[in-house]
CSV table of C-alpha atoms in Angstrom, one decimal:
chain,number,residue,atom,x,y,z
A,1,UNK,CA,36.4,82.4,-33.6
A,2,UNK,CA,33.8,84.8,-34.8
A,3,UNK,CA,34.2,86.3,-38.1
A,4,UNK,CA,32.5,90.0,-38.2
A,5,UNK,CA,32.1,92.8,-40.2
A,6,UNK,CA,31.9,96.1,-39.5
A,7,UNK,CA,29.5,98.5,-42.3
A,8,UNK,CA,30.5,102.1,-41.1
A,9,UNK,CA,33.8,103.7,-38.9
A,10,UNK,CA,32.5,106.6,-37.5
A,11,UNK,CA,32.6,106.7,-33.8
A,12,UNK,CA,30.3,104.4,-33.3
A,13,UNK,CA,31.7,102.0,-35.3
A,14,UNK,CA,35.2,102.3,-34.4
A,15,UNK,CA,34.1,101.8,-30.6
A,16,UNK,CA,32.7,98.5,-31.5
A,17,UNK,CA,35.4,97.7,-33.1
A,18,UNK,CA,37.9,98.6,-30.2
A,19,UNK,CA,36.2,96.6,-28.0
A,20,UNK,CA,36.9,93.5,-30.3
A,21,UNK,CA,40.2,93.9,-30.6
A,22,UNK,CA,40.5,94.5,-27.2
A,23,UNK,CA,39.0,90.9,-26.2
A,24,UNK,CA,35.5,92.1,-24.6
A,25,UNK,CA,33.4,91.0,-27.1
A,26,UNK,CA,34.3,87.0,-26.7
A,27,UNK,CA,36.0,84.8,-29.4
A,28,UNK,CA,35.4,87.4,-32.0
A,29,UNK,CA,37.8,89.0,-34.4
A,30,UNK,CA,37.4,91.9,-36.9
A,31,UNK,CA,37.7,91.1,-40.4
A,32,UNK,CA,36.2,93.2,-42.4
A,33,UNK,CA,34.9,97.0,-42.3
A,34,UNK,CA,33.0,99.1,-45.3
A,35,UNK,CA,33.2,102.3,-44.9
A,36,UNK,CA,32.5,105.9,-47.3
A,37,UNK,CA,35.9,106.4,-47.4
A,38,UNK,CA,39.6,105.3,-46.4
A,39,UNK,CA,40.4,106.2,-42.9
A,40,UNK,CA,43.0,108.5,-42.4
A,41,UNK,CA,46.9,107.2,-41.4
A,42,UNK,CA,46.5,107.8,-38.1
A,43,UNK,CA,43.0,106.0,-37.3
A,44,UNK,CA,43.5,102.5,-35.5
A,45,UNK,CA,42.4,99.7,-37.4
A,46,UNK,CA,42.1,96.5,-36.5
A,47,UNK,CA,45.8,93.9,-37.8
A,48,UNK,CA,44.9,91.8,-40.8
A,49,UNK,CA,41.6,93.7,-41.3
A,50,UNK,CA,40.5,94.6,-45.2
A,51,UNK,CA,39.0,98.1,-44.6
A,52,UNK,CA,37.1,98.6,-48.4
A,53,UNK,CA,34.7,100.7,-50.0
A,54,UNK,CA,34.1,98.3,-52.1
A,55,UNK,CA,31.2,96.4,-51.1
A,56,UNK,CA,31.9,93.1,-53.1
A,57,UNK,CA,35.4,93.2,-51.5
A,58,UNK,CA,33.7,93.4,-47.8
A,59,UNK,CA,31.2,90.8,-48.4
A,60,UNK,CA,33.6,88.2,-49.5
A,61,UNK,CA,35.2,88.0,-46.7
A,62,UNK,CA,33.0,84.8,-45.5
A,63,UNK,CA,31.7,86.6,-42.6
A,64,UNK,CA,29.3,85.1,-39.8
A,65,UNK,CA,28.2,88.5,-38.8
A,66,UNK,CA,27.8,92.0,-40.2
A,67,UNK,CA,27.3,94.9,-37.5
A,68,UNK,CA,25.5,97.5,-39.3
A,69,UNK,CA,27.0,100.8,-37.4
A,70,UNK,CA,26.1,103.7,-40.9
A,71,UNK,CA,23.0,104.8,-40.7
A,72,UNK,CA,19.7,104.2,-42.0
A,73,UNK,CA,20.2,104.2,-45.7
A,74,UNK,CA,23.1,102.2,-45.2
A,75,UNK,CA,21.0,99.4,-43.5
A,76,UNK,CA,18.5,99.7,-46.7
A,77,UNK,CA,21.6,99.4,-49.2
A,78,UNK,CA,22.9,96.7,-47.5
A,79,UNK,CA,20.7,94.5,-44.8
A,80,UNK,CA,19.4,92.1,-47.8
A,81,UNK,CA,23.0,91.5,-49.4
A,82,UNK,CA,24.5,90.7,-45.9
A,83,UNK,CA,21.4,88.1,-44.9
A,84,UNK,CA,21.3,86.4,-48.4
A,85,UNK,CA,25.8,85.9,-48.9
A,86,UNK,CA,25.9,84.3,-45.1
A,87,UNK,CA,26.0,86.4,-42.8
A,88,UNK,CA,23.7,87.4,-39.5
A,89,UNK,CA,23.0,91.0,-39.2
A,90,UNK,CA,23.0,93.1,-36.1
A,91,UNK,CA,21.0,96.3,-36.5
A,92,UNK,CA,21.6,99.6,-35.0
A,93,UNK,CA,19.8,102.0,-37.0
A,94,UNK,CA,16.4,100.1,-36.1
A,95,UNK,CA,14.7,103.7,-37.0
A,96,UNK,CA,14.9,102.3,-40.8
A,97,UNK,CA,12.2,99.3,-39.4
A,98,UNK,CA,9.6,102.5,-39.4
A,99,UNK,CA,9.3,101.4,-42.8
A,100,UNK,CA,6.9,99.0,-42.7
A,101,UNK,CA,7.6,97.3,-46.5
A,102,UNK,CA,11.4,97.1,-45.5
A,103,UNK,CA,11.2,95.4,-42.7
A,104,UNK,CA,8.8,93.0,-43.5
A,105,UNK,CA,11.5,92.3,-47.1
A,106,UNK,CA,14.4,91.9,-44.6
A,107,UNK,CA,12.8,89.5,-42.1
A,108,UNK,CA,11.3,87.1,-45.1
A,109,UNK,CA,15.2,87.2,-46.7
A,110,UNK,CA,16.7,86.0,-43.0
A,111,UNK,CA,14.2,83.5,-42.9
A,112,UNK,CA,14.6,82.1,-46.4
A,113,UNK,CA,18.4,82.0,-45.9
A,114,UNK,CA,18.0,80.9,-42.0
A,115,UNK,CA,19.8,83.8,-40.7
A,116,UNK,CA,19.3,86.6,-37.8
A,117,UNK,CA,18.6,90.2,-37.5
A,118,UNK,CA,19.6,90.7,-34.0
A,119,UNK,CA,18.3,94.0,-32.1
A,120,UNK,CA,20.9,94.9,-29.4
A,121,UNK,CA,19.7,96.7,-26.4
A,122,UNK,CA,22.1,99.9,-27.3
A,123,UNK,CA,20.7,103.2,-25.6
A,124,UNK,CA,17.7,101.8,-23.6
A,125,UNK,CA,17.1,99.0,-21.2
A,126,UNK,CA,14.7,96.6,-20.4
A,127,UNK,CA,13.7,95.5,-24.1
A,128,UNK,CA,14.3,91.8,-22.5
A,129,UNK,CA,11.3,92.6,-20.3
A,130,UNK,CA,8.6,94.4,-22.8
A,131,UNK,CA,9.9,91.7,-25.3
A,132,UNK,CA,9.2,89.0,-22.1
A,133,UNK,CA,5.2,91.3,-21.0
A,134,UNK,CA,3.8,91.3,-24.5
A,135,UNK,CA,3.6,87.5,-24.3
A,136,UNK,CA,0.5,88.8,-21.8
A,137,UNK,CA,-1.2,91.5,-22.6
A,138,UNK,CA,0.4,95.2,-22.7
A,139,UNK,CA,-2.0,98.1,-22.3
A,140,UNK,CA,0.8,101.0,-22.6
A,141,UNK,CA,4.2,101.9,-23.7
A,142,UNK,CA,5.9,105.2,-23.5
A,143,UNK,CA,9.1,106.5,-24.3
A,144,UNK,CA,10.4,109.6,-23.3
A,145,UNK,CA,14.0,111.6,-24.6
A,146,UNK,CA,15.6,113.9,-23.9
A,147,UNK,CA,19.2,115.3,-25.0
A,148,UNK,CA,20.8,118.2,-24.9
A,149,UNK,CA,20.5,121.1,-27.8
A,150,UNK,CA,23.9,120.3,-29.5
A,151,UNK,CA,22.8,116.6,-30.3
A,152,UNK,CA,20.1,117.8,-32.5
A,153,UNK,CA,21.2,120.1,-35.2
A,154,UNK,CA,20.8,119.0,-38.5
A,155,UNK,CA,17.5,117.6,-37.3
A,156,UNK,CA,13.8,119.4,-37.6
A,157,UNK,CA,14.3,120.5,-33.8
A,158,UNK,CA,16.2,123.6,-35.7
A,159,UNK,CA,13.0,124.6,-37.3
A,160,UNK,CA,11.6,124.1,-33.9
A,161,UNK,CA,13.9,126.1,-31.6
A,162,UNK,CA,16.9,128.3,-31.5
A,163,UNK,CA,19.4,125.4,-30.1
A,164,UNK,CA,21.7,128.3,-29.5
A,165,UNK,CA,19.8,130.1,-27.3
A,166,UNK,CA,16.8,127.6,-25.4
A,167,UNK,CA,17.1,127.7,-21.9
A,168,UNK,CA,14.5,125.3,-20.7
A,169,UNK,CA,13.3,121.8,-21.9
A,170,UNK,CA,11.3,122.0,-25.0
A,171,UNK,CA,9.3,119.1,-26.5
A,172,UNK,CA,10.0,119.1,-29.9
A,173,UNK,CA,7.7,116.1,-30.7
A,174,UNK,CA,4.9,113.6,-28.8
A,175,UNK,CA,3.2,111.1,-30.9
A,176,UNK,CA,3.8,107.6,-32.4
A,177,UNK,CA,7.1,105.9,-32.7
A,178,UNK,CA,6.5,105.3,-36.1
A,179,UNK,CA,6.7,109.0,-37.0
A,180,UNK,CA,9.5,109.7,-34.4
A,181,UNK,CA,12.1,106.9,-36.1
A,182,UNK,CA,11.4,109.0,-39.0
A,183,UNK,CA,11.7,112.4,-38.0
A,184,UNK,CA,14.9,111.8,-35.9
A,185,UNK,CA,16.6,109.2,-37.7
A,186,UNK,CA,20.1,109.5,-35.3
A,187,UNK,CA,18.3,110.0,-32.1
A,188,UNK,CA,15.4,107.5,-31.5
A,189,UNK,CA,16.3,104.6,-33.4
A,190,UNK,CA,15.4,103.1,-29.5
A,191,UNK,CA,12.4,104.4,-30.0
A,192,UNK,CA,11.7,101.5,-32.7
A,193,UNK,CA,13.3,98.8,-31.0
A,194,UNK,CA,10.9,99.6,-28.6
A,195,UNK,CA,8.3,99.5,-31.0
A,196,UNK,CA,9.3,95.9,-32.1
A,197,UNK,CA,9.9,94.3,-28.8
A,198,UNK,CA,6.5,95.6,-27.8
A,199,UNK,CA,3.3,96.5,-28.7
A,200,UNK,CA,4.3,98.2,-32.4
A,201,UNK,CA,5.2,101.3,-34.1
A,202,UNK,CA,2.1,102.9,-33.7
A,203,UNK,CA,0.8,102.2,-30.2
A,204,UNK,CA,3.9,102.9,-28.4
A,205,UNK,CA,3.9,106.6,-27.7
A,206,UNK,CA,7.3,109.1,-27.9
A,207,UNK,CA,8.1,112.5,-26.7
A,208,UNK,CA,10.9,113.8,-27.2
A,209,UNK,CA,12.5,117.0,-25.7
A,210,UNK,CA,15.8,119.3,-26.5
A,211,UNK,CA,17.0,119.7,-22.5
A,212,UNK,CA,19.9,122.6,-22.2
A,213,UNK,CA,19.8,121.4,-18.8
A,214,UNK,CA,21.4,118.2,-19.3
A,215,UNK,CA,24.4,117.0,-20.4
A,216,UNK,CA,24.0,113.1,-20.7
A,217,UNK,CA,21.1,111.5,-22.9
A,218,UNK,CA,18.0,110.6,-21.0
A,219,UNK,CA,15.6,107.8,-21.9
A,220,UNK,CA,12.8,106.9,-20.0
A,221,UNK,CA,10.5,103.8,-20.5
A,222,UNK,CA,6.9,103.8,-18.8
A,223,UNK,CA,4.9,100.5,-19.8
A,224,UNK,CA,1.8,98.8,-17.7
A,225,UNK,CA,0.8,95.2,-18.5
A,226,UNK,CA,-1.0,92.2,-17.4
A,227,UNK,CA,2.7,91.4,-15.8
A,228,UNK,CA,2.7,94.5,-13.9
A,229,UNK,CA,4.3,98.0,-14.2
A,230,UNK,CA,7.8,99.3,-15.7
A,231,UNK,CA,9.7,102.4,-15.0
A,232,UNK,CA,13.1,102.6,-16.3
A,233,UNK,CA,15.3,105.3,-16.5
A,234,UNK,CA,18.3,105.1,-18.4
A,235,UNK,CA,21.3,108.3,-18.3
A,236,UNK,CA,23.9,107.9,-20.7
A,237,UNK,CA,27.1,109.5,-21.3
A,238,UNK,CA,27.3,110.9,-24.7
A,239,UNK,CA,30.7,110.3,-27.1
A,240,UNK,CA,32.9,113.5,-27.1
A,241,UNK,CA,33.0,113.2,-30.7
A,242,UNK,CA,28.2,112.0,-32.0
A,243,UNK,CA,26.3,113.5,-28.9
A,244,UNK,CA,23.5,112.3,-30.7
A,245,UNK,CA,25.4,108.9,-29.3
A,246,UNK,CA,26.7,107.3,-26.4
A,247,UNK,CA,29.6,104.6,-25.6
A,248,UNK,CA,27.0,102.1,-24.2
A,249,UNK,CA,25.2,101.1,-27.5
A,250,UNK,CA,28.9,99.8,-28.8
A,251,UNK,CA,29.0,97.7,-25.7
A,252,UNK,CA,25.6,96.6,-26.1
A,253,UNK,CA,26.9,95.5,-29.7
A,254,UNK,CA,29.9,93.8,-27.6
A,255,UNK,CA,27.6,91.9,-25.1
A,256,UNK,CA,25.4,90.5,-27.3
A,257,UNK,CA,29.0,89.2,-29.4
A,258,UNK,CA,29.8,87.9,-26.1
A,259,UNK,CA,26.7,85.8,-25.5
A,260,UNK,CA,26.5,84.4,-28.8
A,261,UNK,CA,30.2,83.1,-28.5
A,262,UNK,CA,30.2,82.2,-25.0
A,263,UNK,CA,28.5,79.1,-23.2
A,264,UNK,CA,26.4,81.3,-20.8
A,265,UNK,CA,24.2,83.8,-22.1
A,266,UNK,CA,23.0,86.6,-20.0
A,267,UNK,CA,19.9,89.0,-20.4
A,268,UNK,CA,18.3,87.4,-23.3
């Protein structure tokens, strides 16, 4: 049995860890989750869980995995501590990896304590294949967003255009991904796994667009290669509760559990 942590319980985080306790993650069980503050009495949590703020509390826990599910400065805080005390680390704020310095400190810590940062799929598909192509040679790779208004306040789109009032798409940014993962640090973190599993930060292009004409989250993924040619479009449902999210990147989290529990391993 798997023993995982959980750093963040906001929706995302409690939708991964649902899935756990529900048996469709594999041989997996919760045992740990570090969060900003206590859930409330009537939030579900996980039997025989230690839900902390304390982050000495959640790492001693022996844990084989930490699922980083908080954000971007809480994969800075933490990403080091959870490679170096044990544990593998699955990454969902991949945005934080615009930072060149970082990412280059956290991949030199899982090597020197022969651990994993594992990049799930969440929001987009195909990274198997880009990850597969730039083993040839990849000559473009573009992403392109778009997500209606009300997933993008509190971001620069609101400095960009009335959210209230737009009634056609608007691109609110085109240029590197480097510069996107920054800008929008809740909305294109696929934008950087793209990066990585690819051609880098700064040759894979981004635009990104505020759609009032939607009402899922649309990615699309354009890439041409000496292995050929990729379109993929991807529609997600949002959550109810984080448009700026959608269920599928907590059962991307679950499927990549599953394969590294079970004895077949799909999509790697």
């Amino acid at each position: 049995m798997l023993k995982a942590g959980i750093i963040g319980y906001g929706t995302l985080g409690k939708a991964i860890s649902d899935l756990i306790v529900a048996n469709q993650a594999g041989e997996v069980e919760v045992k740990s989750i570090l969060v900003r503050k206590k859930p409330g009495i009537n939030e579900s949590i996980p039997q025989n869980c230690v839900v902390t703020t304390d982050e000495n509390l959640f790492f001693d826990q022996d844990l084989d995995i930490i699922i980083e599910a908080a954000g971007h400065k809480a994969l800075q805080q933490y990403g080091e501590k959870t490679l170096s005390t044990g544990s593998n680390l699955i990454v969902l704020s991949v945005g934080a990896f615009a930072d060149y310095e970082f990412y280059e400190t956290l991949k030199v810590v899982a090597k020197k304590y022969n651990k994993q940062i594992i990049l799930p799929s969440a929001a987009i598909a195909g990274l198997d294949r880009i990850a597969a192509g730039v083993l040839g040679e990849i000559e473009e790779i573009t992403l392109i967003t778009r997500k209606q208004p009300k997933s993008w306040y509190g971001t620069i789109a609101e400095e960009k255009v009335n959210l209230e009032t737009i009634s056609e798409p608007y691109c609110i940014y085109e240029g590197n991904a480097r510069n996107a993962a920054k800008l929008f640090p809740e909305n294109v973190n696929v934008s950087a796994a793209l990066s990585i599993a690819g051609v880098g930060f700064e040759k894979t292009k981004v635009q990104v667009f505020v759609d009032p004409t939607i009402q899922a989250n649309f990615h699309t993924i354009l890439a041409r290669g000496f292995f050929g040619q990729i379109e993929i479009k991807v529609q997600n449902t949002p959550f109810k509760e984080n448009p700026k999210s959608s269920p599928i990147v907590a059962m991307s989290v679950a499927k990549v559990l599953r394969n590294l529990t079970e004895s077949v391993m799909v999509g790697l």
